[in-house]
C-alpha cells in the first residue's frame, strides 16, 4: 500500500536521520495512513478508502458523501 492519502493528498516527506556523531543518512517520513471502509448510502455500497489520520477526522467532520465528492473532484476513482 502506498503511503498516500486519497482525501488530503498527504504523501511521504523526505529528510535525513542524524546520528550522535552527526552523520546523515536518507530516510522517509510516512504519513499515518489507514484502510477504512465506509457505507455510502447514495450508492448503496461500501467504499474502501486509504486515508491519513487527518483524513479520517475530516470524513468525521464533513461526512462521507462530501468526502467522496472531494476525492472524485481530485480525479481519483472511488
Short mmCIF file of N, CA, C and O in Angstrom, two decimals:
data_model
loop_
_atom_site.label_atom_id
_atom_site.label_comp_id
_atom_site.label_asym_id
_atom_site.label_seq_id
_atom_site.Cartn_x
_atom_site.Cartn_y
_atom_site.Cartn_z
N UNK A 1 0.85 -1.17 0.00
CA UNK A 1 0.00 0.00 0.00
C UNK A 1 0.90 1.24 0.00
O UNK A 1 1.82 1.35 0.82
N UNK A 2 0.65 2.16 -0.91
CA UNK A 2 1.45 3.37 -0.94
C UNK A 2 1.02 4.29 0.19
O UNK A 2 -0.14 4.33 0.57
N UNK A 3 1.95 5.01 0.75
CA UNK A 3 1.68 5.91 1.87
C UNK A 3 1.16 7.23 1.32
O UNK A 3 1.87 8.23 1.28
N UNK A 4 -0.10 7.21 0.85
CA UNK A 4 -0.68 8.38 0.19
C UNK A 4 -2.15 8.45 0.55
O UNK A 4 -2.89 7.48 0.37
N UNK A 5 -2.59 9.59 1.08
CA UNK A 5 -3.99 9.77 1.49
C UNK A 5 -4.84 10.18 0.28
O UNK A 5 -4.48 11.10 -0.46
N UNK A 6 -5.96 9.49 0.09
CA UNK A 6 -6.83 9.79 -1.04
C UNK A 6 -7.57 11.10 -0.86
O UNK A 6 -7.91 11.76 -1.84
N UNK A 7 -7.84 11.52 0.37
CA UNK A 7 -8.62 12.73 0.61
C UNK A 7 -7.74 13.97 0.69
O UNK A 7 -8.00 14.96 0.00
N UNK A 8 -6.72 13.94 1.52
CA UNK A 8 -5.90 15.13 1.73
C UNK A 8 -4.72 15.22 0.77
O UNK A 8 -4.11 16.28 0.66
N UNK A 9 -4.36 14.10 0.13
CA UNK A 9 -3.22 14.10 -0.77
C UNK A 9 -1.89 14.03 -0.05
O UNK A 9 -0.83 14.18 -0.66
N UNK A 10 -1.93 13.80 1.25
CA UNK A 10 -0.70 13.74 2.04
C UNK A 10 0.16 12.57 1.57
O UNK A 10 -0.34 11.46 1.41
N UNK A 11 1.44 12.82 1.35
CA UNK A 11 2.38 11.82 0.83
C UNK A 11 3.63 11.83 1.70
O UNK A 11 3.79 12.70 2.55
N UNK A 12 4.53 10.87 1.50
CA UNK A 12 5.74 10.84 2.33
C UNK A 12 6.60 12.08 2.14
O UNK A 12 6.67 12.65 1.06
N UNK A 13 7.25 12.47 3.24
CA UNK A 13 8.25 13.52 3.19
C UNK A 13 9.62 12.87 3.29
O UNK A 13 9.74 11.73 3.73
N UNK A 14 10.63 13.58 2.86
CA UNK A 14 11.98 13.01 2.87
C UNK A 14 12.91 13.92 3.64
O UNK A 14 12.73 15.13 3.66
N UNK A 15 13.88 13.29 4.29
CA UNK A 15 14.85 14.05 5.06
C UNK A 15 16.01 13.17 5.43
O UNK A 15 16.31 12.19 4.75
N UNK A 16 16.66 13.53 6.52
CA UNK A 16 17.83 12.79 6.96
C UNK A 16 17.69 12.36 8.41
O UNK A 16 17.11 13.08 9.23
N UNK A 17 18.22 11.16 8.70
CA UNK A 17 18.43 10.76 10.09
C UNK A 17 19.80 11.29 10.47
O UNK A 17 20.76 11.14 9.71
N UNK A 18 19.89 11.90 11.63
CA UNK A 18 21.17 12.45 12.08
C UNK A 18 21.60 11.70 13.32
O UNK A 18 20.91 11.69 14.34
N UNK A 19 22.74 11.04 13.26
CA UNK A 19 23.24 10.23 14.38
C UNK A 19 23.90 11.13 15.42
O UNK A 19 24.06 12.34 15.22
N UNK A 20 24.32 10.50 16.49
CA UNK A 20 25.01 11.23 17.55
C UNK A 20 26.30 11.87 17.04
O UNK A 20 26.66 12.97 17.47
N UNK A 21 26.98 11.19 16.11
CA UNK A 21 28.21 11.74 15.54
C UNK A 21 27.92 12.72 14.40
O UNK A 21 28.83 13.21 13.76
N UNK A 22 26.64 12.99 14.18
CA UNK A 22 26.16 13.96 13.18
C UNK A 22 26.30 13.48 11.74
O UNK A 22 26.30 14.29 10.81
N UNK A 23 26.43 12.16 11.55
CA UNK A 23 26.41 11.61 10.19
C UNK A 23 24.96 11.58 9.73
O UNK A 23 24.07 11.28 10.51
N UNK A 24 24.76 11.86 8.45
CA UNK A 24 23.40 11.91 7.92
C UNK A 24 23.14 10.76 6.95
O UNK A 24 23.97 10.49 6.10
N UNK A 25 21.98 10.13 7.09
CA UNK A 25 21.54 9.10 6.15
C UNK A 25 20.10 9.41 5.75
O UNK A 25 19.31 9.91 6.56
N UNK A 26 19.77 9.12 4.51
CA UNK A 26 18.45 9.45 3.97
C UNK A 26 17.37 8.60 4.64
O UNK A 26 17.59 7.44 4.99
N UNK A 27 16.20 9.19 4.83
CA UNK A 27 15.06 8.47 5.39
C UNK A 27 13.76 9.06 4.85
O UNK A 27 13.76 10.12 4.24
N UNK A 28 12.66 8.33 5.11
CA UNK A 28 11.32 8.75 4.69
C UNK A 28 10.46 8.99 5.92
O UNK A 28 10.52 8.23 6.88
N UNK A 29 9.63 10.01 5.87
CA UNK A 29 8.64 10.26 6.90
C UNK A 29 7.28 9.92 6.29
O UNK A 29 6.72 10.71 5.52
N UNK A 30 6.77 8.73 6.62
CA UNK A 30 5.49 8.29 6.04
C UNK A 30 4.33 8.84 6.85
O UNK A 30 4.38 8.86 8.09
N UNK A 31 3.24 9.26 6.18
CA UNK A 31 2.04 9.67 6.91
C UNK A 31 1.35 8.45 7.51
O UNK A 31 1.55 7.32 7.06
N UNK A 32 0.54 8.68 8.51
CA UNK A 32 -0.18 7.61 9.19
C UNK A 32 -1.42 7.25 8.37
O UNK A 32 -2.51 7.77 8.62
N UNK A 33 -1.25 6.38 7.36
CA UNK A 33 -2.38 6.02 6.50
C UNK A 33 -3.01 4.70 6.96
O UNK A 33 -2.32 3.79 7.41
N UNK A 34 -4.34 4.66 6.87
CA UNK A 34 -5.12 3.50 7.28
C UNK A 34 -6.10 3.18 6.17
O UNK A 34 -6.56 4.07 5.47
N UNK A 35 -6.46 1.89 6.05
CA UNK A 35 -7.54 1.49 5.14
C UNK A 35 -8.83 1.48 5.93
O UNK A 35 -8.94 0.78 6.93
N UNK A 36 -9.82 2.29 5.50
CA UNK A 36 -11.09 2.39 6.20
C UNK A 36 -12.22 2.08 5.23
O UNK A 36 -12.17 2.46 4.07
N UNK A 37 -13.23 1.39 5.75
CA UNK A 37 -14.40 1.05 4.94
C UNK A 37 -15.57 1.87 5.45
O UNK A 37 -15.88 1.87 6.64
N UNK A 38 -16.23 2.59 4.53
CA UNK A 38 -17.37 3.44 4.87
C UNK A 38 -18.59 3.01 4.05
O UNK A 38 -18.45 2.65 2.88
N UNK A 39 -19.76 3.11 4.66
CA UNK A 39 -21.01 2.86 3.95
C UNK A 39 -21.40 4.13 3.21
O UNK A 39 -21.48 5.21 3.80
N UNK A 40 -21.63 4.02 1.90
CA UNK A 40 -22.01 5.15 1.06
C UNK A 40 -23.50 5.00 0.73
O UNK A 40 -23.86 4.24 -0.17
N UNK A 41 -24.39 5.67 1.47
CA UNK A 41 -25.83 5.44 1.31
C UNK A 41 -26.37 5.80 -0.07
O UNK A 41 -27.29 5.15 -0.57
N UNK A 42 -25.80 6.82 -0.72
CA UNK A 42 -26.32 7.25 -2.01
C UNK A 42 -26.14 6.18 -3.08
O UNK A 42 -26.93 6.11 -4.04
N UNK A 43 -25.09 5.34 -2.93
CA UNK A 43 -24.84 4.28 -3.91
C UNK A 43 -25.20 2.90 -3.38
O UNK A 43 -25.12 1.92 -4.12
N UNK A 44 -25.58 2.83 -2.10
CA UNK A 44 -25.96 1.56 -1.51
C UNK A 44 -24.85 0.54 -1.45
O UNK A 44 -25.07 -0.65 -1.61
N UNK A 45 -23.62 1.00 -1.18
CA UNK A 45 -22.47 0.09 -1.13
C UNK A 45 -21.41 0.65 -0.19
O UNK A 45 -21.49 1.81 0.23
N UNK A 46 -20.46 -0.21 0.14
CA UNK A 46 -19.32 0.20 0.93
C UNK A 46 -18.21 0.71 -0.01
O UNK A 46 -18.08 0.21 -1.13
N UNK A 47 -17.46 1.68 0.46
CA UNK A 47 -16.26 2.12 -0.25
C UNK A 47 -15.09 1.96 0.70
O UNK A 47 -15.20 2.19 1.90
N UNK A 48 -13.97 1.51 0.17
CA UNK A 48 -12.76 1.34 0.97
C UNK A 48 -11.79 2.44 0.55
O UNK A 48 -11.44 2.57 -0.62
N UNK A 49 -11.37 3.24 1.53
CA UNK A 49 -10.50 4.38 1.26
C UNK A 49 -9.19 4.23 2.02
O UNK A 49 -9.15 3.64 3.10
N UNK A 50 -8.13 4.77 1.46
CA UNK A 50 -6.83 4.85 2.13
C UNK A 50 -6.70 6.29 2.60
O UNK A 50 -6.54 7.21 1.79
N UNK A 51 -6.81 6.48 3.92
CA UNK A 51 -6.86 7.82 4.49
C UNK A 51 -5.78 7.99 5.55
O UNK A 51 -5.46 7.05 6.29
N UNK A 52 -5.28 9.21 5.65
CA UNK A 52 -4.39 9.55 6.76
C UNK A 52 -5.25 9.79 8.00
O UNK A 52 -6.48 9.86 7.92
N UNK A 53 -4.61 9.89 9.15
CA UNK A 53 -5.34 10.14 10.38
C UNK A 53 -6.12 11.46 10.27
O UNK A 53 -7.28 11.55 10.71
N UNK A 54 -5.54 12.46 9.65
CA UNK A 54 -6.25 13.73 9.47
C UNK A 54 -7.40 13.56 8.49
O UNK A 54 -8.46 14.17 8.64
N UNK A 55 -7.23 12.71 7.47
CA UNK A 55 -8.31 12.44 6.52
C UNK A 55 -9.50 11.78 7.18
O UNK A 55 -10.65 12.08 6.86
N UNK A 56 -9.25 10.87 8.14
CA UNK A 56 -10.33 10.21 8.87
C UNK A 56 -11.11 11.24 9.70
O UNK A 56 -12.34 11.22 9.74
N UNK A 57 -10.40 12.16 10.33
CA UNK A 57 -11.05 13.21 11.10
C UNK A 57 -11.87 14.12 10.19
O UNK A 57 -12.95 14.59 10.56
N UNK A 58 -11.38 14.38 8.98
CA UNK A 58 -12.10 15.21 8.03
C UNK A 58 -13.39 14.53 7.60
O UNK A 58 -14.44 15.18 7.51
N UNK A 59 -13.36 13.21 7.35
CA UNK A 59 -14.57 12.47 6.99
C UNK A 59 -15.57 12.53 8.14
O UNK A 59 -16.77 12.72 7.92
N UNK A 60 -15.10 12.40 9.38
CA UNK A 60 -15.99 12.50 10.53
C UNK A 60 -16.64 13.88 10.62
O UNK A 60 -17.77 14.01 11.06
N UNK A 61 -15.91 14.89 10.19
CA UNK A 61 -16.40 16.27 10.27
C UNK A 61 -17.38 16.62 9.15
O UNK A 61 -18.47 17.13 9.41
N UNK A 62 -17.02 16.33 7.89
CA UNK A 62 -17.84 16.77 6.76
C UNK A 62 -18.78 15.70 6.25
O UNK A 62 -19.70 16.01 5.48
N UNK A 63 -18.59 14.45 6.63
CA UNK A 63 -19.45 13.37 6.17
C UNK A 63 -18.83 12.64 4.99
O UNK A 63 -18.02 13.19 4.24
N UNK A 64 -19.25 11.38 4.82
CA UNK A 64 -18.68 10.54 3.78
C UNK A 64 -19.08 10.99 2.38
O UNK A 64 -18.29 10.91 1.45
N UNK A 65 -20.31 11.49 2.23
CA UNK A 65 -20.76 11.93 0.89
C UNK A 65 -19.90 13.09 0.38
O UNK A 65 -19.44 13.07 -0.77
N UNK A 66 -19.67 14.09 1.22
CA UNK A 66 -18.85 15.24 0.82
C UNK A 66 -17.40 14.83 0.60
O UNK A 66 -16.73 15.34 -0.31
N UNK A 67 -16.92 13.90 1.43
CA UNK A 67 -15.53 13.44 1.29
C UNK A 67 -15.33 12.72 -0.04
O UNK A 67 -14.34 12.94 -0.75
N UNK A 68 -16.27 11.84 -0.39
CA UNK A 68 -16.17 11.11 -1.67
C UNK A 68 -16.27 12.09 -2.84
O UNK A 68 -15.57 11.93 -3.85
N UNK A 69 -17.09 13.12 -2.70
CA UNK A 69 -17.18 14.13 -3.75
C UNK A 69 -15.84 14.85 -3.93
O UNK A 69 -15.41 15.10 -5.06
N UNK A 70 -15.16 15.16 -2.82
CA UNK A 70 -13.85 15.81 -2.91
C UNK A 70 -12.82 14.89 -3.56
O UNK A 70 -11.99 15.33 -4.36
N UNK A 71 -12.87 13.61 -3.19
CA UNK A 71 -11.91 12.65 -3.76
C UNK A 71 -12.12 12.52 -5.25
O UNK A 71 -11.17 12.51 -6.03
N UNK A 72 -13.38 12.44 -5.67
CA UNK A 72 -13.68 12.33 -7.11
C UNK A 72 -13.32 13.60 -7.85
O UNK A 72 -12.92 13.54 -9.01
N UNK A 73 -13.42 14.76 -7.20
CA UNK A 73 -13.05 16.03 -7.82
C UNK A 73 -11.55 16.07 -8.09
O UNK A 73 -11.10 16.74 -9.03
N UNK A 74 -10.76 15.36 -7.27
CA UNK A 74 -9.31 15.29 -7.49
C UNK A 74 -8.97 14.33 -8.61
O UNK A 74 -7.82 14.19 -9.00
N UNK A 75 -9.95 13.59 -9.13
CA UNK A 75 -9.71 12.68 -10.23
C UNK A 75 -9.39 11.26 -9.82
O UNK A 75 -8.95 10.47 -10.63
N UNK A 76 -9.64 10.93 -8.55
CA UNK A 76 -9.37 9.57 -8.05
C UNK A 76 -10.63 8.75 -8.16
O UNK A 76 -11.72 9.21 -7.80
N UNK A 77 -10.50 7.53 -8.66
CA UNK A 77 -11.65 6.64 -8.81
C UNK A 77 -11.98 6.02 -7.46
O UNK A 77 -11.11 5.52 -6.75
N UNK A 78 -13.28 6.08 -7.11
CA UNK A 78 -13.74 5.50 -5.82
C UNK A 78 -14.70 4.37 -6.14
O UNK A 78 -15.62 4.53 -6.88
#
